[in-house]
Amino acid sequence: MTVEFPALTLILIFPALGVLYNLFLGYRTGRGAVSFVGPAVMFVAFAVASWAFYEIMVMPPGSVLTYSVWGWIEAGNFHTSIGLRIDALSAVMTMIVTGVGALIHLYSVGYMAHDEDFARYFTYLNLFALSMLILVLADNLLLMFVGWEGVGLCSYLLIAFWYTNPQFAYNGRKAFIVNRIGDAGFLLGMFTLIWALSQHGAWSLDFLTLKARASDIASTTLVGTTAATVAALLLFLGATGKSAQIPLYVWLPDAMVGPTPVSALIHAATMVTAGVYMIARLNFLFVLAPAALMVVATIGAVTAFFAATIALVQPDIKKVLAYSTISQLGYMFLGVGSASFAAGIFHVMTHAFFKGLLFLCAGSVIHALEGEQDMNKMGALRTKLPITFWTMLIATLAISAVPPFSGYFSKDLILEAAYESGHTALWILGVITAGLTSFYMFRLIFMTFFGESRVDHEKEHHIHESPPSMAIPLIALAVLSSVGGWVGLPEGLAWGDAFARFLAPVVGDFKPLVVGNPAMLSLVATSLGGIGIIVAYLFYIRLPGLPVILAWRLKGAHQLLLNKWYIDELYNFFVTRPLFWFSNTILNRGVDHYAIDGAVNGAGLTVETTGEAVRRVESGNVQHYAFVYLLGVLGVVAYYIYLVIH
Amino acid sequence: MSHALTLITFIPLIGAAVILALPATMTPIYKWIAAISTVPQLIIAVWLYVRFDTTTTAVQFAEHAPWMASYHINYFMGVDGISISMVLLTALICFISVFASFSVSRAEKGYYALLLMLDTGMMGVFVSLDFFLFYIFWEVMLLPMYFLIGIWGGPRREYAAIKFFLYTLLGSVLILLAMLGLYYYGPTPTFDMTQLAANASGYSVSFQRIVWIALFIGFAIKIPAFPFHTWLPDAHVEAPTAISVILAGVLLKMGTYGILRVNFAILPAASHQLAWFFLGVIGAINIVYGAMCAMAQTDYKKLIAYSSISHMGYVMLGAASFTAAGINGAVLQMFNHGTITAMLFILVGVIYDRAHHRDIGGFGGLAQQMPVYAGMTGFAFFAGMGLPGMSAFISEVLVLIGAWQTHPILTIFAAATAILTAGYLLWTYQRIYLGPFNEKYKAFPDLSFREAFCLVPLAVIVLILGVYPHAILGLLNTSLVHLNQVVLAAPATAVAMLH
């Protein structure tokens, strides 16, 4: 059932109003008004989203709410419109974006309270929400790309929010450029789809048309494979940028210099999951491109493992969480790559809860310690920051997939799907990563909240729990991190996997290729997670000297991980520097200056001597020249008038 | 208004005559006369826009009168979907450039008179449908530009002006020869462009090719296409702000406009054969080469000049795609590039007026001192990067969609250049506006009302065309789809001729 639902525009209009208000009036009306308007527009958007979600729930399965705003681009055969669409998939995403978004907007009021550029911050944050909602609600791929690049813009603006620090400005720029590499892939993927459809007489990027014509795309051959595979791989390149996967993940850890609520909202809960959403949205295309799906699953599993290894040794609390995010995103791609799109989106949701919460808790710790992010200078904060401690512990249990916390159900579903798709090797990687995850997360908890205090002496006295505007979002997200996974229980238990059933009309059912024993699979993963916790306990509570000794004994490996496998350095050496050398030395100096201009100046030997003539003109009477010239032009006009008259 | 096109072309000339007729002591009012002279032009342009029939390929608002009958030269003006958007752009940019000129303080009488003559020349080029008349206006434009750079320019203005002049003169000579060739060797001697287009099948293919290449070089110099581009960075660096605005905003478009109006419409068979290289490959080279050279610049204005070269490459590539999407994108890109680059040059002028230098490395942290200026620059930079939601995104995507159909490899280079563009623009932004504030500049005021008055209308247009591109695309589509079909259908005619 398709229902016209004009109220969908309200979900965009309210954040847009927030942007306009904060941009043009925010500085004049002051902090109080901005603190109200910034979060309020998000809560209203959340209310409208809930209404739409309710409509979808009560309508028959497979129903959609649509609203077409206007025709957007019409050129020759190519048509695309600005149209919005809510089905089960976008309903879930809209709820996450507006719900978690509203909480983080609220948290920001407290976190940014002392910042001079309060209005600018909320301008960007509202603009981000607007872009993300365009991405989610778009009914065609080109409009989705508007949101896709829009969130990238906001990410840039917010990473470089404290722009007077050149390093922060650099990191923002790095994020945008790396994302642009992915975006070029996204664009070419779209063009490939248009090209393939045009071969069959259609020129459209509507999801409906694409779905109806998916078999046409899959039957069009291109460079030795099908257009579906080429397009899927190119689009996935876009996803590796936005969702920080190998090889384009390098921007995300550097993005942590932005304000911490930004890390929670953009770089954990919402924007970085856009790639997963895009693949789930285009599930009909990806299932017809098994080779591309295989690439997605492999990249996902390898990224999950790789990023987890780096997270093991990082001393910066936000860096640990950043690599953890990359790792968890890897799980989501393993899920969608195993053709279990519902599992991937399920993890998007639970991850939004627990990782959003982890970042907000980290923010609370950093706020309490006046900007300190090094875990070597924390410790024993458990009693001083009780709300932060307990909520963060819940989030940690969730990400470590301890039942019955939310992360357990979603991660379990992904690993099961990986196994049952026949990706045994990837399943093993995923299970090992589960062990690494609970190790590095409990390392974080133990180093921050347990043991002896290593806090700087002068900061020790100022430690304070966060204000209510920050504590409320923590508690709300803690509740969601605890029970949010229960919408997707294992089959046969109570209401079973209601989440997957809800999404099935959009993303299809998961069809296992290999039969596994879900209980067995779950037990293996959960046991490894448990071992991770125990090892972390041994290392950081019982035998605190052990990590130091290990780091010293395994110096090479430790350095490799601490320096993030030297990937940034490799990129710099093999890509950035050669590019600058080529443009400076070869093109600008060599070709432009010496070759072309050399030839031009040689040919025009007279240039210098003629220059003398101009100098005389200049010293002479300009008006005279202009006048003579005008006379000539007027003469021509006069002649014309003469001819017309006669 | 049956003489709308005559009026829109010659009203600025009247302004110029008034300025010259006034005594030399009236310096404060020249600029206001110039401003007033551009207003009717803008009003007529809007009137044309409203009255333009978007459903026909026919010439509209035509004015036809015999001129030099023995040579079949007529005073023939008219607009269609190929030119209407350029008429709008010219009226808009000329209006804004007068206000952007207010910082000029030397020999204002001559400056504003020449500026208005330049305006007439440019407008005339876009409304002329008689090749001879077109050529006259093309030349009328040349001299004012030469003087405006050579007299009101920066330290190396003489070199830049002469370079501009020689390059353009070479182009003019080639266009003149091509025009005379078409006149003498056609089935019936005529300068009427619609007639010449109807005669297209009357020329042998080899003749078409020679004429096509001569015309191409003539127009390519204006675009400017690689390797005829080196006059542009010098001209921009030396030209006063408003002249750069006109140069990038309008003048460059004449090159690509000429290619569509003359090469495509009159020589479709040769276009079909040659465009893949001369427009496709060279267009892609423009895109990549311009962006890479921009990366290497240390002068703010030179960097924008090279980025301009890069962005004009999209126009060429779109035209070479021979798809409706590509050619629509190409002409829309001409319009969008006009508005965005005009903004960029005004923004460079803002800081040059205050700091008297343009060394990118010599600034830093200006966002603290001039937040509105920094915000506006950020807006223009992201517009230049083709960020979705802004106008250039639509045109670049249409160009690439079209080009992907016929030139996939070139399209990969063009699409990948979006990365470089983001790279050099953001790097520039960081060096000038972000980072620690350079205390040397703490006396700088933020955007003045006049500067904002020049920038805001352009910014609004950039945003509107990002979400509602139909406002311009609607004008273009019918004519351009037709033109594209003419070119696509051409080889059949050409082959028939050979037999």
mmCIF file of C-alpha atoms in Angstrom, chain B residues 150-266:
data_model
loop_
_atom_site.group_PDB
_atom_site.id
_atom_site.type_symbol
_atom_site.label_atom_id
_atom_site.label_comp_id
_atom_site.label_asym_id
_atom_site.label_seq_id
_atom_site.Cartn_x
_atom_site.Cartn_y
_atom_site.Cartn_z
ATOM 1 C CA GLY B 150 46.534 47.142 -19.825
ATOM 2 C CA ILE B 151 45.721 50.369 -17.997
ATOM 3 C CA TRP B 152 43.884 49.489 -14.799
ATOM 4 C CA GLY B 153 45.724 46.237 -14.165
ATOM 5 C CA GLY B 154 48.431 45.168 -11.739
ATOM 6 C CA PRO B 155 52.227 45.457 -12.032
ATOM 7 C CA ARG B 156 52.643 43.189 -15.065
ATOM 8 C CA ARG B 157 49.567 44.526 -16.830
ATOM 9 C CA GLU B 158 51.347 45.321 -20.084
ATOM 10 C CA TYR B 159 52.596 41.813 -20.549
ATOM 11 C CA ALA B 160 49.203 40.380 -19.664
ATOM 12 C CA ALA B 161 47.303 42.755 -21.936
ATOM 13 C CA ILE B 162 49.528 42.129 -24.916
ATOM 14 C CA LYS B 163 49.380 38.399 -24.344
ATOM 15 C CA PHE B 164 45.607 38.548 -24.189
ATOM 16 C CA PHE B 165 45.512 40.697 -27.293
ATOM 17 C CA LEU B 166 47.798 38.535 -29.405
ATOM 18 C CA TYR B 167 46.126 35.286 -28.440
ATOM 19 C CA THR B 168 42.680 36.689 -29.104
ATOM 20 C CA LEU B 169 43.755 38.321 -32.341
ATOM 21 C CA LEU B 170 45.026 34.985 -33.603
ATOM 22 C CA GLY B 171 41.651 33.510 -32.735
ATOM 23 C CA SER B 172 39.812 36.352 -34.434
ATOM 24 C CA VAL B 173 41.762 35.949 -37.634
ATOM 25 C CA LEU B 174 40.938 32.253 -37.780
ATOM 26 C CA ILE B 175 37.264 32.931 -37.137
ATOM 27 C CA LEU B 176 37.283 35.601 -39.840
ATOM 28 C CA LEU B 177 38.829 33.239 -42.370
ATOM 29 C CA ALA B 178 36.368 30.495 -41.466
ATOM 30 C CA MET B 179 33.489 32.913 -41.784
ATOM 31 C CA LEU B 180 34.602 34.071 -45.214
ATOM 32 C CA GLY B 181 35.140 30.469 -46.234
ATOM 33 C CA LEU B 182 31.597 29.577 -45.274
ATOM 34 C CA TYR B 183 30.336 32.639 -47.099
ATOM 35 C CA TYR B 184 32.126 32.053 -50.361
ATOM 36 C CA TYR B 185 32.004 28.283 -50.647
ATOM 37 C CA GLY B 186 28.414 27.708 -49.600
ATOM 38 C CA PRO B 187 25.619 26.898 -52.030
ATOM 39 C CA THR B 188 24.254 30.427 -51.567
ATOM 40 C CA PRO B 189 26.425 33.171 -50.135
ATOM 41 C CA THR B 190 25.050 34.222 -46.779
ATOM 42 C CA PHE B 191 26.087 35.260 -43.291
ATOM 43 C CA ASP B 192 22.756 34.318 -41.815
ATOM 44 C CA MET B 193 23.533 31.648 -39.225
ATOM 45 C CA THR B 194 20.168 29.940 -39.536
ATOM 46 C CA GLN B 195 20.669 29.875 -43.291
ATOM 47 C CA LEU B 196 24.214 28.585 -42.938
ATOM 48 C CA ALA B 197 22.933 25.825 -40.682
ATOM 49 C CA ALA B 198 20.342 24.889 -43.280
ATOM 50 C CA ASN B 199 23.155 24.807 -45.865
ATOM 51 C CA ALA B 200 25.194 22.412 -43.754
ATOM 52 C CA SER B 201 24.928 19.544 -46.191
ATOM 53 C CA GLY B 202 26.148 21.791 -48.995
ATOM 54 C CA TYR B 203 29.748 21.788 -47.808
ATOM 55 C CA SER B 204 32.082 18.892 -48.519
ATOM 56 C CA VAL B 205 33.213 17.034 -45.437
ATOM 57 C CA SER B 206 36.881 17.825 -45.924
ATOM 58 C CA PHE B 207 36.064 21.518 -46.249
ATOM 59 C CA GLN B 208 33.920 21.300 -43.147
ATOM 60 C CA ARG B 209 36.790 19.773 -41.246
ATOM 61 C CA ILE B 210 39.226 22.552 -42.115
ATOM 62 C CA VAL B 211 36.728 25.275 -41.278
ATOM 63 C CA TRP B 212 35.750 23.435 -38.120
ATOM 64 C CA ILE B 213 39.313 23.310 -36.848
ATOM 65 C CA ALA B 214 39.931 26.973 -37.658
ATOM 66 C CA LEU B 215 36.786 27.920 -35.787
ATOM 67 C CA PHE B 216 37.655 25.580 -32.966
ATOM 68 C CA ILE B 217 41.038 27.194 -32.402
ATOM 69 C CA GLY B 218 39.450 30.625 -32.559
ATOM 70 C CA PHE B 219 36.899 29.691 -29.932
ATOM 71 C CA ALA B 220 39.229 27.453 -27.910
ATOM 72 C CA ILE B 221 41.452 30.428 -27.154
ATOM 73 C CA LYS B 222 38.519 32.124 -25.462
ATOM 74 C CA ILE B 223 37.426 29.073 -23.410
ATOM 75 C CA PRO B 224 40.462 28.729 -22.901
ATOM 76 C CA ALA B 225 41.266 25.172 -23.897
ATOM 77 C CA PHE B 226 44.600 23.503 -23.353
ATOM 78 C CA PRO B 227 47.173 24.411 -24.759
ATOM 79 C CA PHE B 228 45.798 27.863 -25.608
ATOM 80 C CA HIS B 229 45.100 28.776 -22.013
ATOM 81 C CA THR B 230 48.228 30.501 -20.736
ATOM 82 C CA TRP B 231 46.923 33.996 -21.398
ATOM 83 C CA LEU B 232 44.165 33.516 -18.876
ATOM 84 C CA PRO B 233 46.079 33.191 -15.597
ATOM 85 C CA ASP B 234 48.190 36.227 -16.480
ATOM 86 C CA ALA B 235 45.193 38.258 -17.564
ATOM 87 C CA HIS B 236 43.322 37.391 -14.373
ATOM 88 C CA VAL B 237 46.209 38.113 -12.083
ATOM 89 C CA GLU B 238 46.717 41.566 -13.566
ATOM 90 C CA ALA B 239 43.115 42.530 -14.273
ATOM 91 C CA PRO B 240 41.161 44.588 -11.754
ATOM 92 C CA THR B 241 38.561 42.618 -9.811
ATOM 93 C CA ALA B 242 35.525 43.551 -11.862
ATOM 94 C CA ILE B 243 37.312 42.789 -15.100
ATOM 95 C CA SER B 244 38.235 39.357 -13.807
ATOM 96 C CA VAL B 245 34.598 38.889 -12.921
ATOM 97 C CA ILE B 246 33.555 39.708 -16.478
ATOM 98 C CA LEU B 247 36.400 37.734 -17.980
ATOM 99 C CA ALA B 248 35.561 34.557 -16.094
ATOM 100 C CA GLY B 249 31.865 35.217 -15.775
ATOM 101 C CA VAL B 250 31.014 35.990 -19.376
ATOM 102 C CA LEU B 251 33.938 36.188 -21.749
ATOM 103 C CA LEU B 252 35.065 32.587 -21.448
ATOM 104 C CA LYS B 253 31.554 31.404 -22.255
ATOM 105 C CA MET B 254 31.820 32.975 -25.683
ATOM 106 C CA GLY B 255 34.254 30.277 -26.647
ATOM 107 C CA THR B 256 31.951 27.415 -25.827
ATOM 108 C CA TYR B 257 28.931 29.364 -27.042
ATOM 109 C CA GLY B 258 30.662 29.883 -30.398
ATOM 110 C CA ILE B 259 31.359 26.182 -30.646
ATOM 111 C CA LEU B 260 27.717 25.314 -30.113
ATOM 112 C CA ARG B 261 26.339 28.146 -32.234
ATOM 113 C CA VAL B 262 28.755 27.859 -35.129
ATOM 114 C CA ASN B 263 30.648 24.577 -35.081
ATOM 115 C CA PHE B 264 27.766 22.393 -33.979
ATOM 116 C CA ALA B 265 24.896 24.087 -35.749
ATOM 117 C CA ILE B 266 26.612 24.969 -39.020
#
